[in-house]
Short mmCIF file of C-alpha atoms in Angstrom, two decimals:
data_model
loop_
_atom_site.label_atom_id
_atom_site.label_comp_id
_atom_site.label_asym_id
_atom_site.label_seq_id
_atom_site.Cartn_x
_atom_site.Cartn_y
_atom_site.Cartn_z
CA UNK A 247 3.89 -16.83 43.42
CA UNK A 248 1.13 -14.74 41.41
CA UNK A 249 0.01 -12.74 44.61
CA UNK A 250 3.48 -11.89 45.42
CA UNK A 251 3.60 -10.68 41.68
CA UNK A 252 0.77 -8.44 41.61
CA UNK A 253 1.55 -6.51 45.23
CA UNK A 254 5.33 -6.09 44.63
CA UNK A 255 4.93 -5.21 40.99
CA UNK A 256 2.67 -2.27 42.31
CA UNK A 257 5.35 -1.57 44.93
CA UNK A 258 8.51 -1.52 43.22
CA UNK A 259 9.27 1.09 41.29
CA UNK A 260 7.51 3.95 43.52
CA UNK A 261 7.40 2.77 47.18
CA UNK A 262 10.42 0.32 47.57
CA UNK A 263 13.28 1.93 49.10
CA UNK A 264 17.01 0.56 50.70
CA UNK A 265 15.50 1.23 54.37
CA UNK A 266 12.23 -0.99 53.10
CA UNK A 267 14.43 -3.65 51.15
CA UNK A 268 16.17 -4.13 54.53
CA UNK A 269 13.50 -4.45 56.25
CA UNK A 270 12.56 -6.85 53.99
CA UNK A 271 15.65 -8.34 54.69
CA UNK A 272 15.32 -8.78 58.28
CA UNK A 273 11.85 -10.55 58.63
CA UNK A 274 10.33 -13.78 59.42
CA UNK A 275 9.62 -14.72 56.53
CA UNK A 276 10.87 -17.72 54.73
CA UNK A 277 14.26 -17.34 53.00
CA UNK A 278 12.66 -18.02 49.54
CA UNK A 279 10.11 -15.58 50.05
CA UNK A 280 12.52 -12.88 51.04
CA UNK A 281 14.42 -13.41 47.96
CA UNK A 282 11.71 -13.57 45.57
CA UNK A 283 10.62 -9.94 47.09
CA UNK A 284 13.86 -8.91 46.60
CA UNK A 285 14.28 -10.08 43.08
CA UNK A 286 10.86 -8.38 42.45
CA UNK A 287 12.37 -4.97 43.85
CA UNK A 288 14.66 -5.00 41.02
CA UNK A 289 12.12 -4.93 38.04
CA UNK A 290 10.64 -1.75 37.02
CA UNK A 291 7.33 -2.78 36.82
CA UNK A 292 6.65 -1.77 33.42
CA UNK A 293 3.52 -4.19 32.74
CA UNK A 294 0.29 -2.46 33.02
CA UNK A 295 -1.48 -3.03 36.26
CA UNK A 296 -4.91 -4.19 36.97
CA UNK A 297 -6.35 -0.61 36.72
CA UNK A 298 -4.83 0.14 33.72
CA UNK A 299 -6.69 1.49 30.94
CA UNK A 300 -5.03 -1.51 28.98
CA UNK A 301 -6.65 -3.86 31.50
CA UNK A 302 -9.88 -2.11 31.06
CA UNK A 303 -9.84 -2.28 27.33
CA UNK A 304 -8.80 -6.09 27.59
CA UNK A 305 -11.82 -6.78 29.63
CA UNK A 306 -13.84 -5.40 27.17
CA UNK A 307 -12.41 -7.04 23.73
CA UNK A 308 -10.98 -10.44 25.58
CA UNK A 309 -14.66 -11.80 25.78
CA UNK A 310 -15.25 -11.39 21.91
CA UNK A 311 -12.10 -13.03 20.59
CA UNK A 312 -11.05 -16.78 19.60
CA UNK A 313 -7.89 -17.06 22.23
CA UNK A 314 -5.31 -18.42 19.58
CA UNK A 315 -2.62 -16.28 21.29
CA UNK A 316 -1.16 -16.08 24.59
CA UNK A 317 -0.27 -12.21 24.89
CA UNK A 318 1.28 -9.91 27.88
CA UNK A 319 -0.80 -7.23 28.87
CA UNK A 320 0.33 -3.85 26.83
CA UNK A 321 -1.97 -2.84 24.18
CA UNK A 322 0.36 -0.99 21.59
CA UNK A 323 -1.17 1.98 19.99
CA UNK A 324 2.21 3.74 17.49
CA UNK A 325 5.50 3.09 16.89
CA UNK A 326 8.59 4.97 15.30
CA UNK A 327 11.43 3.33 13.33
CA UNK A 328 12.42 0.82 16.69
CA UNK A 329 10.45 1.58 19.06
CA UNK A 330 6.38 0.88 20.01
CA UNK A 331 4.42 2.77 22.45
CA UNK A 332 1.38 1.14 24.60
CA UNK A 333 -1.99 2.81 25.76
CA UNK A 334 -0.20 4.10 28.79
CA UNK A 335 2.62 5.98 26.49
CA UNK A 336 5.08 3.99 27.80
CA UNK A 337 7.78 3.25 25.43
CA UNK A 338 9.04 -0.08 24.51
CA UNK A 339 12.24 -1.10 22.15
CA UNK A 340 11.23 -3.81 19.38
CA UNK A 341 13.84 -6.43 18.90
CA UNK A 342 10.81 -8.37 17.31
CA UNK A 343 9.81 -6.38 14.47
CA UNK A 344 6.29 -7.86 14.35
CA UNK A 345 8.60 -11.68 14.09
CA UNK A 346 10.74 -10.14 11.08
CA UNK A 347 8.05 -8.15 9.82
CA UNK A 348 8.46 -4.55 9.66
CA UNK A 349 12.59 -4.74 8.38
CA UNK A 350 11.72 -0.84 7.73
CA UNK A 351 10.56 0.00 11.10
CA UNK A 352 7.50 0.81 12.51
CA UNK A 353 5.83 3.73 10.75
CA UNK A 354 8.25 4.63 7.57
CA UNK A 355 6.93 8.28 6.65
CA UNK A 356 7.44 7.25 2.78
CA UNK A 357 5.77 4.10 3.02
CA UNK A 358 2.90 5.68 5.36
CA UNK A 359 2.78 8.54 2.48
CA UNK A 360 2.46 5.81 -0.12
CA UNK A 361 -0.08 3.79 1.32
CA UNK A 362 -2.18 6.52 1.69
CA UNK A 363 -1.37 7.80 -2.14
CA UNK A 364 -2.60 4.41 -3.30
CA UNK A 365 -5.49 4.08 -1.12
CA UNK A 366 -7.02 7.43 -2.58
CA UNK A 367 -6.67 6.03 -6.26
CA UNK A 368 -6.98 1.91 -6.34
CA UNK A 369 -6.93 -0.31 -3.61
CA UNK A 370 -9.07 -3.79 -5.09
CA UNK A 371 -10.37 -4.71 -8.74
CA UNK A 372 -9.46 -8.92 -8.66
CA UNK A 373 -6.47 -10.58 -10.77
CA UNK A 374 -10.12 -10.52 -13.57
CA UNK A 375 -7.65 -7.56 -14.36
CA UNK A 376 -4.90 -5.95 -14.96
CA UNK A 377 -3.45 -3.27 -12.66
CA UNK A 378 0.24 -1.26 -12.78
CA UNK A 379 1.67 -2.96 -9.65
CA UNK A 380 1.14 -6.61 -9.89
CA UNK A 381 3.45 -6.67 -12.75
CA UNK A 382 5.72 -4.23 -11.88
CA UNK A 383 6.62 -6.04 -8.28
CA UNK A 384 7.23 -9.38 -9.89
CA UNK A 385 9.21 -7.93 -12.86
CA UNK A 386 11.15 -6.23 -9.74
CA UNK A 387 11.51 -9.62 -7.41
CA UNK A 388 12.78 -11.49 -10.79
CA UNK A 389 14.84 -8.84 -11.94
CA UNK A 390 16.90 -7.86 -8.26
CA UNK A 391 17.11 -11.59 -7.59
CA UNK A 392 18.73 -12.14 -10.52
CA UNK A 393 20.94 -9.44 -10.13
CA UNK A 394 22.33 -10.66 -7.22
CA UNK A 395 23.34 -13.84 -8.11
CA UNK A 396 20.62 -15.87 -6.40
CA UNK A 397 17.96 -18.46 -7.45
CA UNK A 398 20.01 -19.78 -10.83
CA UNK A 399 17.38 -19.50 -13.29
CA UNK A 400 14.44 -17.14 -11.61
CA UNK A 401 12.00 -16.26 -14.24
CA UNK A 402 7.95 -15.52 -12.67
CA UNK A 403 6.49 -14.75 -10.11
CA UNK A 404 3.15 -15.36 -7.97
CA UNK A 405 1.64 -12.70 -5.51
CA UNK A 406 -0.51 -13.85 -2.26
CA UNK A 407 -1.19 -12.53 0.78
CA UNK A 408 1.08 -14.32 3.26
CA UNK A 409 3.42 -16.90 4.26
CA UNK A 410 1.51 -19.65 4.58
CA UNK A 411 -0.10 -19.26 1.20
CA UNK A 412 2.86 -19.05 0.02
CA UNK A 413 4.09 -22.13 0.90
CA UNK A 414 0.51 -23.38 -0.12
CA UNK A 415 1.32 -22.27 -3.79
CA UNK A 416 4.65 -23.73 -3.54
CA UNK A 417 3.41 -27.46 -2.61
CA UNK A 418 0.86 -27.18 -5.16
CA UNK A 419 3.00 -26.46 -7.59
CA UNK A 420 5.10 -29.34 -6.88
CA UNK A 421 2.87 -31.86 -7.00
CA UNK A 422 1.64 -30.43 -10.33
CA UNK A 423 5.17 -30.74 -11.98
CA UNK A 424 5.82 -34.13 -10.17
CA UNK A 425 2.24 -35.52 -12.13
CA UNK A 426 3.85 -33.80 -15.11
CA UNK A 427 7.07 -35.43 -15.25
CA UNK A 428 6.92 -38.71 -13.27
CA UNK A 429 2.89 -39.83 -13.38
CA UNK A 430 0.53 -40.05 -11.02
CA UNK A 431 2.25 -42.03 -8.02
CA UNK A 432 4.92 -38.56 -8.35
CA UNK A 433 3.36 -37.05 -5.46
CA UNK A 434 5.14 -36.99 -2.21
CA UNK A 435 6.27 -34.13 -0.22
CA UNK A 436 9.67 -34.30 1.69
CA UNK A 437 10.06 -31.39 4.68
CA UNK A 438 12.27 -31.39 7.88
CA UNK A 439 12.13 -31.88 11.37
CA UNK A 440 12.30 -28.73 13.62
CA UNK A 441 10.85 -26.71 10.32
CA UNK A 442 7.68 -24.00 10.44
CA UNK A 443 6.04 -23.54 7.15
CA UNK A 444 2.56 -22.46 7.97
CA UNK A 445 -0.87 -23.35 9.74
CA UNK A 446 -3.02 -24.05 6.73
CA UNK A 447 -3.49 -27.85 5.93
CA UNK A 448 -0.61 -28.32 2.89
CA UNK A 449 1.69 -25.85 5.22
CA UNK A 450 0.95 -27.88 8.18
CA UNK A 451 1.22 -30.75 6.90
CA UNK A 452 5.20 -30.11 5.84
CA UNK A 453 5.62 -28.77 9.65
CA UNK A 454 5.95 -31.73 11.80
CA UNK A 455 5.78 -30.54 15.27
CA UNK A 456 2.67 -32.47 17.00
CA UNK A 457 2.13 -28.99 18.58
CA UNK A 458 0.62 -27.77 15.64
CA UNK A 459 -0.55 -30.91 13.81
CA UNK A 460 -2.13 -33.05 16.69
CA UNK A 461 -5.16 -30.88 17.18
CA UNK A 462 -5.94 -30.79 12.95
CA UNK A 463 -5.01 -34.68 12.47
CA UNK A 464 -4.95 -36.57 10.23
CA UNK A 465 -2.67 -34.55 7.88
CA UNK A 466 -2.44 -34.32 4.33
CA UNK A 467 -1.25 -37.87 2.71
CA UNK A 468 1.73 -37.69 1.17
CA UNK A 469 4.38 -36.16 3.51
CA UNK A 470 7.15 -37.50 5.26
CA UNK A 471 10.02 -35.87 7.21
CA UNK A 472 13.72 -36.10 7.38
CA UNK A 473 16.54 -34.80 9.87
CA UNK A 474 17.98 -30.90 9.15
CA UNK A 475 21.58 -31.52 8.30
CA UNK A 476 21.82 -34.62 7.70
CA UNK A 477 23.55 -35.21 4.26
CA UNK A 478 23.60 -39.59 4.55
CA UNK A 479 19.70 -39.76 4.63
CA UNK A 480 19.15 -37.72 1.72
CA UNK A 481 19.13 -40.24 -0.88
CA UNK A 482 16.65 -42.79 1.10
CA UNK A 483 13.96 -39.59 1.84
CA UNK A 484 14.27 -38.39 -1.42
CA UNK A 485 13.12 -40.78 -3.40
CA UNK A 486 11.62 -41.66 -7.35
CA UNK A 487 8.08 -40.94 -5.90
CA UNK A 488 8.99 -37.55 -4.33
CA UNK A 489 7.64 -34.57 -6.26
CA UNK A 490 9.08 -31.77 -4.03
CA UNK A 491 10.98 -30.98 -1.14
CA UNK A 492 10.48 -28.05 0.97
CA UNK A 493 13.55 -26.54 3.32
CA UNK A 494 14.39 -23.25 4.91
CA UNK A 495 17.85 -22.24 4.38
CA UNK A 496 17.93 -20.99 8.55
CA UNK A 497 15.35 -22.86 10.49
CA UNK A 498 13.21 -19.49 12.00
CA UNK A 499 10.70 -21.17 14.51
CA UNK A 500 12.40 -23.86 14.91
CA UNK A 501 15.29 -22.02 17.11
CA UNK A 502 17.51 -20.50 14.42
CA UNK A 503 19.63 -23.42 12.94
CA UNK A 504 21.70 -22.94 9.47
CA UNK A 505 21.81 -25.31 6.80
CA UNK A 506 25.02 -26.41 5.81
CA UNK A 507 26.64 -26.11 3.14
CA UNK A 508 26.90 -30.12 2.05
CA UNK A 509 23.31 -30.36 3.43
CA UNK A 510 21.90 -28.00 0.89
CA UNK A 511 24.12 -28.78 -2.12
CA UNK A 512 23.59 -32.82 -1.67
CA UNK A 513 19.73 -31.97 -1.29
CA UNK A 514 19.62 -30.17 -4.87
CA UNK A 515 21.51 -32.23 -6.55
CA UNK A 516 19.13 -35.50 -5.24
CA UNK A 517 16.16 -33.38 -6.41
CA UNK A 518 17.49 -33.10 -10.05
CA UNK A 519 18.39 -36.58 -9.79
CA UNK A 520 15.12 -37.91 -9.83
CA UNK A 521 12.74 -35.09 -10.79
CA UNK A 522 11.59 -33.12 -7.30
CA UNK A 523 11.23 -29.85 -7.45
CA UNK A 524 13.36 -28.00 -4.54
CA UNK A 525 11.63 -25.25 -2.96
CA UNK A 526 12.84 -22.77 -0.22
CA UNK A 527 11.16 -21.15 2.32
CA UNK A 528 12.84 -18.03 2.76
CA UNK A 529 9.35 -16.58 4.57
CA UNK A 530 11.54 -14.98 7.64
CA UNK A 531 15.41 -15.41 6.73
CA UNK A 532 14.81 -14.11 3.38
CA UNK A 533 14.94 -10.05 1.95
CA UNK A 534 18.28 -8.81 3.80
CA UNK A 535 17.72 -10.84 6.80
CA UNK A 536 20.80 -12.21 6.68
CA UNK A 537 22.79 -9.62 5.23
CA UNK A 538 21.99 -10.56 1.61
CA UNK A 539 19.03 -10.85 -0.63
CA UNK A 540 18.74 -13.90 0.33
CA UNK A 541 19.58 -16.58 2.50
CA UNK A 542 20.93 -18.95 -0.40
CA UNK A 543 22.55 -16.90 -2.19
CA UNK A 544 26.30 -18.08 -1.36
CA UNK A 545 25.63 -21.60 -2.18
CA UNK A 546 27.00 -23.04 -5.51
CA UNK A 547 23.95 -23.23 -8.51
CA UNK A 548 23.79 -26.44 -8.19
CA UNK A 549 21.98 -26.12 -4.59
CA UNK A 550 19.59 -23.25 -5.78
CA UNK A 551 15.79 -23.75 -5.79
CA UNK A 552 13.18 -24.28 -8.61
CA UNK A 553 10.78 -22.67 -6.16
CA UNK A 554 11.49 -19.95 -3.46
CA UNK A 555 8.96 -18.40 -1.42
CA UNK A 556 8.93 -14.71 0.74
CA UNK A 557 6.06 -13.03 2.75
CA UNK A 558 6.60 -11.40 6.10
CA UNK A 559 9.21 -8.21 5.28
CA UNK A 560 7.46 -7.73 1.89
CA UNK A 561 5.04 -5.29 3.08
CA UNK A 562 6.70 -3.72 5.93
CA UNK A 563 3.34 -5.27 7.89
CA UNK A 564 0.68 -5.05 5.26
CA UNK A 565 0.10 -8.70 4.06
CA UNK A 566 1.24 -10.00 0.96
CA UNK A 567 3.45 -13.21 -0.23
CA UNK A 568 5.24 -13.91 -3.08
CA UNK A 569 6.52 -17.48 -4.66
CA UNK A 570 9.18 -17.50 -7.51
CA UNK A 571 9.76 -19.88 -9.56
CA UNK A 572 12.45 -21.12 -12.55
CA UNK A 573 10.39 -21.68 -16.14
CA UNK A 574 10.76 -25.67 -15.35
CA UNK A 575 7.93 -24.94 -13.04
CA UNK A 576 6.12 -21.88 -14.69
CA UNK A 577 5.50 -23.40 -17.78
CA UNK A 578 3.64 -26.38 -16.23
CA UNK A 579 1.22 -23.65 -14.47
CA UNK A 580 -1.37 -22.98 -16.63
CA UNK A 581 -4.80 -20.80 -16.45
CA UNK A 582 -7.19 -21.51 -13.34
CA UNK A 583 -4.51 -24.16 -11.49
CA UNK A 584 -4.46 -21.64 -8.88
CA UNK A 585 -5.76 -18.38 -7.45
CA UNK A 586 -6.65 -15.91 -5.05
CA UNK A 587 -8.75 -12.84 -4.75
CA UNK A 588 -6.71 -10.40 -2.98
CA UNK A 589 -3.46 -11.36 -4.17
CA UNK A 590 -1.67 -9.03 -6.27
CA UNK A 591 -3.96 -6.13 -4.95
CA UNK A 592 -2.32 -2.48 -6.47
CA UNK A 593 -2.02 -1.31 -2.34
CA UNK A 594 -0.40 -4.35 -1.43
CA UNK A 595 1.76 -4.56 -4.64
CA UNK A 596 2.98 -1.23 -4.76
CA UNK A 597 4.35 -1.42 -1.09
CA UNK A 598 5.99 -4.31 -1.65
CA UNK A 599 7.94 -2.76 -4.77
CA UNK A 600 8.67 0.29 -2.29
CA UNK A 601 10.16 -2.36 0.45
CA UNK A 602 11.80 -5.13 -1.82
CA UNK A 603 13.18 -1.59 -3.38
CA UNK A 604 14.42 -0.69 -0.46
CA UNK A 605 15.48 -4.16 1.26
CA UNK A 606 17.60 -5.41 -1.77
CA UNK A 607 19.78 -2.01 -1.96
CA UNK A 608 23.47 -2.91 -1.27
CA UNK A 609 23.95 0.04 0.97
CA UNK A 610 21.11 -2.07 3.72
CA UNK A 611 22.53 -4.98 3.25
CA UNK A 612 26.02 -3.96 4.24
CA UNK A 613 24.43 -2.29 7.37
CA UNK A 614 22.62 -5.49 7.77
CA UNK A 615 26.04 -7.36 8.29
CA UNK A 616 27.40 -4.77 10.44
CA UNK A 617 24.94 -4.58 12.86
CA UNK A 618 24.58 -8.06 13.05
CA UNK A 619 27.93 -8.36 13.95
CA UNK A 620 27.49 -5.81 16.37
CA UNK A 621 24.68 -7.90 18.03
CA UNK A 622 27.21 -10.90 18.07
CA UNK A 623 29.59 -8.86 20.05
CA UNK A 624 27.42 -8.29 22.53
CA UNK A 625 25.45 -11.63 22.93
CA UNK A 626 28.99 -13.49 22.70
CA UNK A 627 30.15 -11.40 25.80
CA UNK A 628 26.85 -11.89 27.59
CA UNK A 629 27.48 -15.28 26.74
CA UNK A 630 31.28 -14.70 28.77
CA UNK A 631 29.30 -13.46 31.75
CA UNK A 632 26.64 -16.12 32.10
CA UNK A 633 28.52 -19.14 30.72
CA UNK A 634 26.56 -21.60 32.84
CA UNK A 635 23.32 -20.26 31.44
CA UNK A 636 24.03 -18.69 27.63
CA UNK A 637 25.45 -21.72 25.55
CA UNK A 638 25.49 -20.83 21.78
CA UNK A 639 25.01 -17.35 19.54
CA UNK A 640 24.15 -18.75 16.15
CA UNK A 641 22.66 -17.50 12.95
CA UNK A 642 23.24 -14.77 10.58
CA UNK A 643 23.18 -11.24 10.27
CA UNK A 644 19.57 -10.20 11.80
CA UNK A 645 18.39 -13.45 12.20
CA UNK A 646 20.21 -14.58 15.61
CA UNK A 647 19.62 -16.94 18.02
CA UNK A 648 21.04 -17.09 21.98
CA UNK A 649 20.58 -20.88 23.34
CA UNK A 650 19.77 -21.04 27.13
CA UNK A 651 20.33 -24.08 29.15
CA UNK A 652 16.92 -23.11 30.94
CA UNK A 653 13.14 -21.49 29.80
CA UNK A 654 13.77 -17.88 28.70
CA UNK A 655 10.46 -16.98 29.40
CA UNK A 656 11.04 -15.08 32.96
CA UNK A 657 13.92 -13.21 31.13
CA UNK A 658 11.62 -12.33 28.38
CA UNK A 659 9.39 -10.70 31.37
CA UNK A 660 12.25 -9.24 32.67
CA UNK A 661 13.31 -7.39 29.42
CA UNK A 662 9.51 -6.35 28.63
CA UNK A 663 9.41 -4.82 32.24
CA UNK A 664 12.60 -2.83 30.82
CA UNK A 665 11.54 -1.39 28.23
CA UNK A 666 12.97 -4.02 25.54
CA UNK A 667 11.00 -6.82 23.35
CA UNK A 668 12.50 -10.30 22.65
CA UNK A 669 10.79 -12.88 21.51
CA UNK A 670 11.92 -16.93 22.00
CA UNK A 671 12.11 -19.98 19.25
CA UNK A 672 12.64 -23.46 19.32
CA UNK A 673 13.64 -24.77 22.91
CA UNK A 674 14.87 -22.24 25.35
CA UNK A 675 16.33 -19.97 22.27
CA UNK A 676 15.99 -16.11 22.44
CA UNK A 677 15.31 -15.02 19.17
CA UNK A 678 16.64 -11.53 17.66
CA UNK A 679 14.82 -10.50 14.63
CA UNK A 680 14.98 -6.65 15.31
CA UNK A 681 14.49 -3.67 11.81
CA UNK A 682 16.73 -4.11 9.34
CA UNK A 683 17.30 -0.11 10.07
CA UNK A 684 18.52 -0.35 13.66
CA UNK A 685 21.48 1.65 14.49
CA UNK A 686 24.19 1.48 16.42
CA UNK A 687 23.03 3.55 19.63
CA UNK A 688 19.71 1.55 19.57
CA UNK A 689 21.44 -1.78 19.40
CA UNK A 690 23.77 -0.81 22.73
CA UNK A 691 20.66 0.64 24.38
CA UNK A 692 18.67 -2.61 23.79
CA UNK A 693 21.70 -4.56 25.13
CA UNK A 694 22.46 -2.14 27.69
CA UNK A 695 18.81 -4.03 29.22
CA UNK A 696 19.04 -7.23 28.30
CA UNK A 697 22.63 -7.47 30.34
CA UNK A 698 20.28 -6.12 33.12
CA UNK A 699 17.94 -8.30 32.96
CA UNK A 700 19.79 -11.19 32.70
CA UNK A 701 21.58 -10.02 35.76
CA UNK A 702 18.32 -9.98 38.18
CA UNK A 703 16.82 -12.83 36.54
CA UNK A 704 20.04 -15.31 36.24
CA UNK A 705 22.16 -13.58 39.58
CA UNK A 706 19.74 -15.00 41.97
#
């Protein structure tokens, strides 16, 4: 009922009152109709109205953009460690983090000192040249990795700009080692169903969800997909023709699913059985997500990756992407088999040394766990309260997922109109991806909502 939406929103929060409500109440209006104004009664309101100066700004940039994104109407302007402000100054709190972007928070004073330290000397010269930070990031990603007793074997790195290049770098890679070792027919590309590696063509290509492909078909030749989890079809998907197989440890996009344990171990060792290369896409669950490093860490060696690839928390929110590999794949990578032009840049490569510095410390990591488990607490008890409604928490550390038996998207309303940010994956999955720096007192407060909006949405 949009018209509904628009008058009551208006109404709510300064003119509704218990005489009104009753009122309300006691009209001739249909039953439905009365509830839905009632319902609307409860929610704050928060969304900028019509004569906003968000709306007016809106009207003015809407008209000049590609619409590739669906987005409510606050325009954020600044944010502080949690928490985001829009035009109006009214304050929202970010369990987003830009989708497991900014792991330090919005607006880190060091990092914000930083940036502008390095913009005033060297921003740009090209990888034509050497600069201090390219190599001093990947000696860092190599060297901390190593340290904590992921990726068996780590030894180079490769600096982009994102996620999906990334990924891009990875595949490429691949298929050059599979042409290495097994000929020419040594091409083929295993991924899973449910998985989200990217939107460029290789990327999207190893994400089969006709969502994203249909509109860009036909694909790139050469991929074929498999079932998450499921140990028996390994050794038919995985075949002497494949040259790499791409898997994130947690599904992100996909609604926050884990790979087991057997899955992961059976899938390496079928790689080194007949020559793939195993690659992981640790792009969101990756750098302290979970509560270590990284998300593969507590496997056995045997089920580490030859190539493992990171973007998103890297720069805090300035882009940049990162692939490591183990020397079985950097030594078959040779001058001009791959590139990029902004990759590597000394702004870009000196943050991410500050964040990887900062996101690989054991001290965040064991804060990681902890609130995580806080967050588990909560959302299992939620979960208590609204059992025909909430029907798993699953994932790890800061990566959690809440499955609904229904479309979360009026409760996602309902928690922006509080004050609070969620975001959804998958089918009907709230996603929590909040800064790896989120206390205690923020993580209660941002429940605190979400239990109350749960309550007018689901308490109808």
């Amino acid at each position: 009922m949009p018209l509904l939406r628009l008058s009551s929103k208006r109404l709510t929060s300064a003119l509704l009152r218990p005489q009104q409500l009753r009122t309300v109440a006691t009209s001739n209006l249909p039953t439905s109709t009365n509830a839905e104004i009632a319902k609307e009664a409860r929610l704050p309101a928060f969304d900028p109205p019509a004569d906003s100066q968000s709306a007016a700004l809106l009207a003015q940039h809407l008209p000049h953009m590609v619409a590739t994104y669906v987005r409510p109407p606050q325009v954020f302007t600044k944010g502080a460690g949690c928490y985001l402000w829009d035009l109006e100054n009214r304050r929202y709190l970010d369990f987003t983090a830009g989708i497991a972007v900014t792991a330090l928070g919005h607006a880190d004073p060091h990092l914000a000192n930083l940036v502008f330290d390095q913009a005033k000397q060297l921003v740009h010269v090209s990888n034509l040249y050497h600069n201090p930070w390219t190599g001093e990031l990947s000696r860092l990603l190599v060297q901390r990795t190593a340290d904590a007793g992921a990726f068996d074997g780590v030894a180079r790195a490769f600096l982009c700009n994102s996620g999906s290049e990334a990924n891009e770098a990875a595949l490429k890679f691949a298929r050059k080692v599979g042409k290495m070792v097994g000929g020419e027919k040594k091409v083929g590309i295993v991924s899973f169903e449910n998985s989200f590696h990217g939107r460029t063509m290789g990327s999207l290509s190893a994400t089969p969800n006709p969502k994203y492909q249909k509109p860009f078909a036909p694909m790139v030749p050469g991929f074929s997909y498999g079932k998450y989890n499921d140990v028996e079809a390994i050794k038919e998907l995985v075949t002497e023709e494949t040259c790499g197989v791409i898997v994130e440890p947690i599904q992100g996009e996909g609604g926050v699913y884990e790979g087991s344990t057997e899955f992961l171990v059976a899938l390496g060792k079928r790689c080194r059985e007949v020559g793939a290369v195993l690659i992981y896409d640790e792009i969101q669950c990756g750098l302290g997500r979970t509560g270590d490093l990284w998300a593969h860490q507590h496997l056995p060696k045997e089920a580490h990756p030859d190539i493992l690839t990171m973007a998103k928390a890297l720069g805090n929110g300035i882009p940049i992407g990162a692939v490591l590999v183990n020397e079985h794949v950097a030594s078959r990578i040779v001058t001009g088999d791959h590139g990029t032009t902004f990759g590597g840049n000394p702004l870009a490569a000196r943050v991410g040394h500050y964040v990887f510095g900062r996101l690989s410390d054991p001290e965040l990591l064991t804060h990681v766990q902890a609130m995580g488990a806080l967050f588990v607490k909560h959302l299992d008890a939620l979960r208590e309260k609204f059992p025909d409604v909430v029907k798993e928490v699953r994932g790890r550390g800061l990566m959690l997922g809440v499955q609904l038996d229904r479309d979360p998207t009026e409760l996602v309303k309902a928690c922006r109109e509080r004050g609070l940010l969620i975001i959804t994956a998958g089918t009907n999955t709230l996603r929590f991806v909040p800064p790896l720096v989120i206390t205690e007192e923020v993580v209660e407060e941002g429940m605190q909502i979400l239990g109350e909006a749960m309550e007018a949405v689901f308490r109808k």
